[in-house]
Amino acid sequence: MIATTSNGQPAAAVYHRDGDGTMRAHGIVVLAPTTTGVSRVIEFHDPALVVTFGFSELLAD
């Protein structure tokens, strides 16, 4: 995961390791914080969004 923001909310670009060990873009996770914690975790399972947020499709070790 790589920390970022989405519309002012804390978010992360998410990667997964495939069968050959390559870390590939998976999607974006956005947190909805409140004064007492996190009210929601919104997951967007779209690898293209990782690139839209300015991150690489592949993550080096």
Short mmCIF file of N, CA and C in Angstrom, two decimals:
data_model
loop_
_atom_site.label_atom_id
_atom_site.label_comp_id
_atom_site.label_asym_id
_atom_site.label_seq_id
_atom_site.Cartn_x
_atom_site.Cartn_y
_atom_site.Cartn_z
N MET A 1 0.83 -1.18 0.00
CA MET A 1 0.00 0.00 0.00
C MET A 1 0.88 1.25 0.00
N ILE A 2 0.38 2.26 -0.70
CA ILE A 2 1.05 3.56 -0.72
C ILE A 2 0.03 4.60 -0.31
N ALA A 3 0.34 5.36 0.72
CA ALA A 3 -0.59 6.37 1.23
C ALA A 3 -0.81 7.48 0.21
N THR A 4 -2.06 7.94 0.13
CA THR A 4 -2.44 9.05 -0.73
C THR A 4 -3.71 9.66 -0.16
N THR A 5 -4.36 10.53 -0.91
CA THR A 5 -5.66 11.07 -0.51
C THR A 5 -6.59 11.02 -1.70
N SER A 6 -7.89 11.02 -1.40
CA SER A 6 -8.92 11.05 -2.43
C SER A 6 -10.02 11.99 -1.95
N ASN A 7 -10.20 13.11 -2.65
CA ASN A 7 -11.18 14.12 -2.25
C ASN A 7 -11.00 14.54 -0.80
N GLY A 8 -9.74 14.66 -0.38
CA GLY A 8 -9.43 15.10 0.97
C GLY A 8 -9.50 14.01 2.03
N GLN A 9 -9.85 12.79 1.64
CA GLN A 9 -9.94 11.67 2.57
C GLN A 9 -8.66 10.85 2.50
N PRO A 10 -8.25 10.24 3.62
CA PRO A 10 -7.09 9.35 3.57
C PRO A 10 -7.39 8.15 2.66
N ALA A 11 -6.41 7.76 1.89
CA ALA A 11 -6.59 6.66 0.95
C ALA A 11 -5.26 5.94 0.75
N ALA A 12 -5.31 4.83 0.03
CA ALA A 12 -4.09 4.08 -0.28
C ALA A 12 -4.23 3.42 -1.64
N ALA A 13 -3.14 3.43 -2.38
CA ALA A 13 -3.04 2.63 -3.60
C ALA A 13 -2.65 1.23 -3.15
N VAL A 14 -3.38 0.23 -3.63
CA VAL A 14 -3.18 -1.15 -3.17
C VAL A 14 -2.58 -1.99 -4.30
N TYR A 15 -1.61 -2.79 -3.94
CA TYR A 15 -0.95 -3.70 -4.88
C TYR A 15 -1.11 -5.13 -4.37
N HIS A 16 -1.04 -6.11 -5.28
CA HIS A 16 -1.02 -7.51 -4.87
C HIS A 16 0.12 -8.21 -5.61
N ARG A 17 0.63 -9.25 -4.98
CA ARG A 17 1.75 -10.01 -5.57
C ARG A 17 1.15 -11.15 -6.40
N ASP A 18 1.49 -11.20 -7.68
CA ASP A 18 0.97 -12.26 -8.53
C ASP A 18 1.85 -13.51 -8.44
N GLY A 19 1.54 -14.50 -9.25
CA GLY A 19 2.23 -15.80 -9.18
C GLY A 19 3.72 -15.76 -9.40
N ASP A 20 4.20 -14.80 -10.19
CA ASP A 20 5.65 -14.73 -10.42
C ASP A 20 6.35 -13.75 -9.48
N GLY A 21 5.62 -13.24 -8.49
CA GLY A 21 6.21 -12.36 -7.49
C GLY A 21 6.13 -10.89 -7.80
N THR A 22 5.59 -10.54 -8.96
CA THR A 22 5.47 -9.13 -9.34
C THR A 22 4.34 -8.47 -8.57
N MET A 23 4.61 -7.28 -8.05
CA MET A 23 3.58 -6.50 -7.35
C MET A 23 2.81 -5.68 -8.38
N ARG A 24 1.54 -6.00 -8.58
CA ARG A 24 0.71 -5.34 -9.59
C ARG A 24 -0.38 -4.49 -8.93
N ALA A 25 -0.72 -3.40 -9.58
CA ALA A 25 -1.78 -2.53 -9.08
C ALA A 25 -3.07 -3.33 -8.92
N HIS A 26 -3.79 -3.06 -7.84
CA HIS A 26 -5.06 -3.74 -7.56
C HIS A 26 -6.21 -2.75 -7.50
N GLY A 27 -6.00 -1.60 -6.86
CA GLY A 27 -7.07 -0.62 -6.75
C GLY A 27 -6.75 0.45 -5.72
N ILE A 28 -7.79 1.17 -5.31
CA ILE A 28 -7.67 2.25 -4.34
C ILE A 28 -8.61 1.98 -3.18
N VAL A 29 -8.14 2.21 -1.97
CA VAL A 29 -8.96 2.11 -0.76
C VAL A 29 -9.06 3.50 -0.16
N VAL A 30 -10.29 3.92 0.16
CA VAL A 30 -10.52 5.24 0.75
C VAL A 30 -11.16 5.05 2.12
N LEU A 31 -10.64 5.76 3.12
CA LEU A 31 -11.18 5.71 4.48
C LEU A 31 -12.07 6.92 4.73
N ALA A 32 -13.15 6.71 5.45
CA ALA A 32 -14.03 7.81 5.85
C ALA A 32 -13.87 8.01 7.36
N PRO A 33 -12.98 8.92 7.76
CA PRO A 33 -12.71 9.10 9.19
C PRO A 33 -13.80 9.90 9.89
N THR A 34 -13.97 9.61 11.18
CA THR A 34 -14.85 10.38 12.05
C THR A 34 -14.04 10.80 13.27
N THR A 35 -14.64 11.50 14.17
CA THR A 35 -13.93 11.92 15.39
C THR A 35 -13.61 10.73 16.29
N THR A 36 -14.31 9.61 16.10
CA THR A 36 -14.09 8.45 16.96
C THR A 36 -13.43 7.27 16.26
N GLY A 37 -13.11 7.43 14.98
CA GLY A 37 -12.48 6.32 14.25
C GLY A 37 -12.77 6.40 12.77
N VAL A 38 -12.97 5.25 12.16
CA VAL A 38 -13.26 5.17 10.73
C VAL A 38 -14.68 4.63 10.56
N SER A 39 -15.52 5.37 9.84
CA SER A 39 -16.90 4.93 9.68
C SER A 39 -17.08 4.00 8.48
N ARG A 40 -16.23 4.15 7.46
CA ARG A 40 -16.34 3.31 6.27
C ARG A 40 -14.98 3.11 5.63
N VAL A 41 -14.86 1.99 4.97
CA VAL A 41 -13.71 1.71 4.11
C VAL A 41 -14.29 1.40 2.73
N ILE A 42 -13.97 2.24 1.76
CA ILE A 42 -14.50 2.08 0.42
C ILE A 42 -13.38 1.55 -0.47
N GLU A 43 -13.65 0.43 -1.15
CA GLU A 43 -12.64 -0.20 -1.99
C GLU A 43 -13.05 -0.10 -3.45
N PHE A 44 -12.12 0.35 -4.27
CA PHE A 44 -12.32 0.41 -5.71
C PHE A 44 -11.34 -0.57 -6.35
N HIS A 45 -11.84 -1.71 -6.78
CA HIS A 45 -11.00 -2.77 -7.36
C HIS A 45 -10.81 -2.51 -8.85
N ASP A 46 -10.04 -1.48 -9.15
CA ASP A 46 -9.77 -1.11 -10.54
C ASP A 46 -8.31 -0.69 -10.65
N PRO A 47 -7.46 -1.55 -11.20
CA PRO A 47 -6.04 -1.22 -11.31
C PRO A 47 -5.76 0.09 -12.04
N ALA A 48 -6.62 0.46 -12.98
CA ALA A 48 -6.41 1.71 -13.73
C ALA A 48 -6.46 2.92 -12.81
N LEU A 49 -7.20 2.84 -11.71
CA LEU A 49 -7.27 3.97 -10.77
C LEU A 49 -5.92 4.24 -10.11
N VAL A 50 -5.14 3.20 -9.88
CA VAL A 50 -3.82 3.38 -9.27
C VAL A 50 -2.97 4.27 -10.17
N VAL A 51 -3.03 4.03 -11.47
CA VAL A 51 -2.29 4.84 -12.43
C VAL A 51 -2.88 6.25 -12.48
N THR A 52 -4.21 6.38 -12.44
CA THR A 52 -4.86 7.69 -12.43
C THR A 52 -4.40 8.53 -11.25
N PHE A 53 -4.12 7.89 -10.12
CA PHE A 53 -3.65 8.59 -8.93
C PHE A 53 -2.16 8.92 -9.02
N GLY A 54 -1.52 8.55 -10.12
CA GLY A 54 -0.12 8.91 -10.35
C GLY A 54 0.90 7.88 -9.92
N PHE A 55 0.45 6.66 -9.61
CA PHE A 55 1.35 5.60 -9.20
C PHE A 55 1.57 4.62 -10.34
N SER A 56 2.62 3.85 -10.24
CA SER A 56 2.98 2.88 -11.27
C SER A 56 2.07 1.67 -11.22
N GLU A 57 1.89 1.04 -12.39
CA GLU A 57 1.11 -0.19 -12.46
C GLU A 57 1.85 -1.34 -11.77
N LEU A 58 3.18 -1.30 -11.81
CA LEU A 58 4.01 -2.30 -11.16
C LEU A 58 4.82 -1.64 -10.06
N LEU A 59 4.96 -2.33 -8.94
CA LEU A 59 5.69 -1.79 -7.79
C LEU A 59 6.98 -2.57 -7.61
N ALA A 60 8.09 -1.86 -7.59
CA ALA A 60 9.39 -2.50 -7.39
C ALA A 60 9.54 -2.90 -5.93
N ASP A 61 10.24 -4.00 -5.69
CA ASP A 61 10.47 -4.47 -4.31
C ASP A 61 11.34 -3.52 -3.54
#
